[in-house]
Each structure stands twice: as C-alpha cells, then as structure tokens.
C-alpha cells in the first residue's frame, strides 16, 4: 500500500519536474513560430494558430546577427584555447609532481574562479580602452581564458590523476622523454575528458554576459548574449518571435555540446572534485 | 649484462624515511632478489635504480657510470611493474615494440624482434589484441616481452607474480628463471615472498623499513640470518620465536626451552636468549619413536590447513603456540596430542636485547 | 629538462596570466578608488583620498545591495537544495526511459543564464504573460513581475533555481549512486522503511557532496547579475545585488573612481569568502 503511494508520488513528481523544466523551453521555442500578431494574443496560445517559419529565416538577415554569431564563436574559441594552453601543462605538473607550493598554487587558482567579474570589469575596461581593444572578440576571448583557466586546471588534473603514473614511467624507461610520454601516453588516455573540458569551457564562454555587455559597444565586438538582450529593449522591442528565434539559434549549439559531454558534466562543473 | 652498485641511497616521503643508507653491489649476470614485506621500500629502490625516482642522497652506478640523475630512457634498464603497466590504448604488438621504436630501429627489424620474443613467450597469437582483452598470465608475459625485447643491461622486476593466481605463480617462477638465464641478463627481483628468493635467486638482499638488513648468496643468508627481523622476513610460514635460557652445568652448555632441555655442543654465555626455529624444522614423530628420540616433546595439535600437497599445522606446548610446516598432507578433525621433534642443527639463538644472531 | 624547471615553466605563466587579468585590475581599482575619475570628464582626475569609501559606506543603496545579495544567496540555496534533492530522488530510480529523463532534467545547466532569463521574461511579460493568464484564471490575481520589489525578487529566484537546481541534483545524484548498495539492501532486509533508509543511510553519505555543491553555488551566487539585468528594465527595482550596484553606480555613469571603491570592497569580500570555503575542499583531496 505504502509503495503504491510512493509510486504515485513519483509519477506526480516526474510530471511536475518535466513541466517545470520543459515548459519555458517549449514556450519560447514555439513563440518563434508565431506571427507578429499572435504573440500578443490574450489568452496566450500554446500552439501557434498560424504556424510561421518566416522569422527563423529573416533573423539571419538582420545584419548584426551574423556578426554576433561570429564574435561569439571567436571569443569562445580563443577562450578555450587559452584556458587549455595554460591549463593543461599546469594540470599535468600538479598531477604528477609533488612540489612544495603545489597546494597553494592549486588553491590560488581555484580562488580566482570565484572572483566577481563586476569587481574587475572597470579597470579592465579602462585598460582595454587605452589599447583600443574595446569591442573586439579577441579581448573578450583573452579575459574569458583567464576566467576559465581554473576549471581547465582542476578538471584536467582530475583526469590525469586517473591515469596511473606507471604508464608514463614505463614509457620513459622504454627510452622516451617525459614530453613524449605526455603526448603519446597521457593525452590519448585523457582524450574524452579533454574534449569534454574544452566543450564545457566553450559553452561557458558562449553564454557569458557581464563582460561581453560591458566591454563591447557595437556589432564589431558584441556577442550573442549581448545582442539578444539588446533586441529586447531596442531594435526589436516586442518582436518576441524574432527574439526567440535568435535565442534558440544561440542555445542550440550548447544543447548539442551538453548532450556530448553529459557524462563528464559533474567533473566539469565541480572542478574535478566530484567524479 | 651489467654491474650495479648502489651507494648510501636515501629517500624521504613526507618526512618519513622510505630508504635509509642503502648500499650494495650486484654482480653482472646474477639473479638477485630484494626481499622484504610490504612497505619496506622495495618498489622505491627499484624506481630509483630505473630512474623514475630521484634519491634524496646517495648514488647509483651502472657499470661504474654514475647514473643517479640520468634520465630513465638513457639507462638501458628495463622495469616490469607489479601492475604490468601495459599501454591500454596500444595493441600488444605496439606495446612490445615500444622500446624498439625509441631506438629508431627499422620497422622490419622491429617486426622481427617482436616476432621472435613473442614466439619465445608463446604470445604470438595475441599481438593484434588490446591489453584489456588479455588474462592476467597473458598480460604478465606481454610485460615480460616488452622488457626482454629491449636487450637491456639490467632487468628490474617489481613483484611480478603477485597479481597471478597461486597455480600460475608456480609455473611462472620456473619459466621466468629459465628465460632470464637464457638471456644471461642481470636481474633484480623485488618480492615479499621468501620462496621466490629461495627458489630463483643467486643472491638476496633483505630490506626492512627502508634499511638493508643483510645481503649475500641466498643460501648463506637463509642459513645464517643476521637478526630476528631477517629471520622473520626470510621464513614462510612465520618463524617460531621462543624465549629460552642458557645454563652451564658441569662444563656442558644446556639450552633450556619451555618444553625440553637440549645439550649444545657450542659454548655460550649463560643468560636469556630468543630461540628461532623455522616451521620446516619441526617434525611430528610417531608414537613408537617417542620418547627415545632425542629432542622431542609432547604438544597438542589443534589446527591444520592444507596448502597444495603440504600442511601448515598449529600446535601448542606449555602454553606456547608453535607453527609447523609438514611436507606431506596431515589432516585432523579434532585437536590431537602429538610429539614434536626439533632439528637442533637448524636453530638460531638471538640476543635478547639486540636481536642479533649469536648462534650459530 | 630538469623536473624543477618543468614545474616552474608550467605554473608560473599560468599564475602570471591569472594575476594579470584578475588581480592586477584589483590593484588598479584601489588606485582609482582613491581618486575622482569619471570617464566623460577625465581631466578632472584628482586624488580625493577615501571620500569614495565614505560615500559608499553611507549609501543606503549599497547596504540594500548587500542585503539583497545575502537574501538571494540564502533563498536560492535553500530552494535549489530542496529542488535538487527532489530531482536527484526522482532520477535515482531505475525504469525505462530514465536515461532520457536524466538528460532532459539536467539540460538547463549549460544554457546561458541570460537566455534562461529571456525565456522567463517572455513568460512574465505584461499583457502577454502565460503565467499571469494562469494566475488570473485560477486565483484571479494579476502580478506585474517586472516592476521590482517582491514579484521581481521571486522571478529572479525562480530563474536561478530553474537553471541551477539540476546542477545540485546532478551532484546529489552522483553522491546517491555512490552509496554502497549492500548497505541499502541490508537495511531493507532488516525492515527499514524508505524514509529511514534515506535519512539514516543515504544522507550521511551525501554530506560531503552536499557541502561541495552548496559551497560552489554560494560562491557563484555572490556574483548574481544576469537574471536581474534581464528582467528588470531600467529604474530602481529594490532588488539589486552588489554586481548590479557596481554596474549602475560605476559603469553606467562611467564613474571609475566610485565604481573602483565598490569593486575593491566587493572583491575583498568575495576573496575572503572564496578563501574560507576553498580551504574546505582540501579535506576532499588525497
């Protein structure tokens, strides 16, 4: 009898959670298929009476959209590259060598992750202005790289520690240098984790808002999150169908990334502390 | 073939001394075991010799060349890990070929050498497989092949048989010795198992708590243990240790044990000592031989268990537990009164305080 | 290359890069905060000592921002913990389709917070809000979600919870699945009810994991910005957090001097908090 109640409660919980999670996504998604008029219907419709794919297409021809996409791509990729370029070697030495400042190094790096962007954005803004680097995706990428290095270091370290050091040692005894051992043994064996970390950092950079909105001023540098938020107030005002269309174009790659890395998410998001 | 000399090696981990002042020399072409319980520092010692670990102090000489800080890849040494350390993402062929590729030999020569060694070890049919598809014994042979194909100066084995099951271990022992003798290599073999040392090696070195207690030809160390720790380590099952007294009466030296008194041909200072006798050197004698047989006493046998075709027996006499090792099968269903005889030519006497051997 | 050199070469550049982008600005903030510096009129740059700080600590809005930040942290953590727990409990079941369910319910994590805020903004936008329609028909009430005050506070919490409860849920789920199955089975054999099993066996195992999840969320919540910016359109809303405060008083008017002082205070506070809690992680590392 009790178990029947629990089963029923479970079903209820599942339904509620599904609605809670999926409704906002669904509603936003189908709004992009609504016509201009229908957006403002009262009561709001749950499925468009006039199903339109028009806006999904026009959204691309509103000039800034392509630029925003491009900028987002550039910034995210640079960010990922930098985070990995700095993070991978650090992760390796922190995983393999037990040196005196190791704990402190790791914790300092981790602490940096938790600094509020808002607290450093002003001087960074001033600094970039001096160098005329405001409004470029490259500068965004550079700073995102810094923000994401801690994740790269901690998570990659976690993956490298999973590989028994004996494998690298054995390879070195075979006659190779430590570098070759790293390239031929460590890297292939952490490949899934490495890809996952890269994708997670890509995703995090993709959706970053604060720095992007404050450090860019035009379509030369603005990223998708900024563009979308501006459509809300400015250009498109109440054209929710367009806003939703571009929002989903922005979200879509991330959902794909999410699906690819789902097995690695816990490690990726808890800095490798929880496996 | 290489001569290895190790001088005053020391290594600390987190403030704890893992190796302390280790010095010994190994002859070229010999098979030496490093015998010691878990945590004695064997693995660290091997790793330092191989070069994947650097000592805090001391030096390592290979053929009189100081290799202490030389990269492991340049020492021409091979190390077989306890876990075999096979590269999981490479096929067996590539695992074995790995050291050869480092030497930049031609592909055809590599193929030939790999083929030859895998023939020898009976793993030719596995060359195309991945390590995860192999059984324990097969993995061990691949690890061995990878080491042997290198034709190194020195081979180091870190407890290579521990991960194999009992039956496999016995056959592996003989095979290993045969192969290594065939290659004429200098071999160092780390193990906690005294039987490995006894059956396979020429020389043995006893390591305990990071210190080298004794070293030399295996039989010599076995028969003339330096102290109680060596005796304990170099004994399977555990050696029997009993508190005894030496008395001198009428010019004759008597050994007073809790069970019987034995007359010794040697003269020793009277006083308290610790007697050590290995389980192999205690015998169960039949009713008719007692009490005429010398150096025997009654005891109560309460537990036996069979290992292979031998028996380990637990008996008790005068309140003291004794372990016996019998080279035949002896079963009991309930505790039984027996008579035990001591092989007096195999007893050790240790100083009560310093634990050093004073007799023989 | 010697090991020692390798260690230096791989750690120093990383630390330098981090210091450059994330610590060096902090030093500049200190410098700016001691001056009058507004970008529209940079020529008026002059040293004014701690005036900015004095103003800061007497600004009611600042304390409001601090209060709001703390309030958000407290409420969000609580809500996300319980929702996350629910998610974890639901997803810990084994039945057909659990895989899909797991993927679906965890999806919000990687969606950018600004996108999530927009999706919710769509649902609460006046005159076309689905949510208002529901509330209207069911309870006959009409709420203006974006006007500030309590309704906006609620929405921001819901947005954050919507995005991050799955994160907590995922971590708790991993913790739950790590409980040795024998313990649970033994308890069931002994006749324990599901609630007892949960509280006496599973919960103790989850403690370290819960702690990690909450600490991570806490440190992120200090910086709360995106949802507030997206949902509140201009004007005071009464729910600004510290990040929003800096944005408004510093960035919007390009008052680098004052913004700098707030940033310094904020940075120090966050640094201390992060340090305190990051030390805890030491226990969970070998």
mmCIF file of C-alpha atoms in Angstrom, chain C residues 37 43 57 81 108 146 159 169 183 213 216 234 238-239 255 263 283:
data_model
loop_
_atom_site.group_PDB
_atom_site.id
_atom_site.type_symbol
_atom_site.label_atom_id
_atom_site.label_comp_id
_atom_site.label_asym_id
_atom_site.label_seq_id
_atom_site.Cartn_x
_atom_site.Cartn_y
_atom_site.Cartn_z
ATOM 1 C CA UNK C 37 37.652 59.786 -12.013
ATOM 2 C CA UNK C 43 40.602 65.812 -16.979
ATOM 3 C CA UNK C 57 29.505 53.287 3.438
ATOM 4 C CA UNK C 81 18.856 22.382 -2.429
ATOM 5 C CA UNK C 108 19.261 23.761 -18.065
ATOM 6 C CA UNK C 146 8.956 43.170 -13.779
ATOM 7 C CA UNK C 159 15.190 31.795 -12.839
ATOM 8 C CA UNK C 169 20.500 17.498 -8.375
ATOM 9 C CA UNK C 183 24.105 -1.055 2.940
ATOM 10 C CA UNK C 213 27.546 21.656 -4.130
ATOM 11 C CA UNK C 216 30.087 26.119 -5.254
ATOM 12 C CA UNK C 234 15.905 50.275 -16.018
ATOM 13 C CA UNK C 238 14.884 47.374 -4.985
ATOM 14 C CA UNK C 239 16.447 44.027 -5.639
ATOM 15 C CA UNK C 255 32.331 56.729 -12.600
ATOM 16 C CA UNK C 263 34.760 46.919 -6.594
ATOM 17 C CA UNK C 283 39.716 17.793 3.013
#
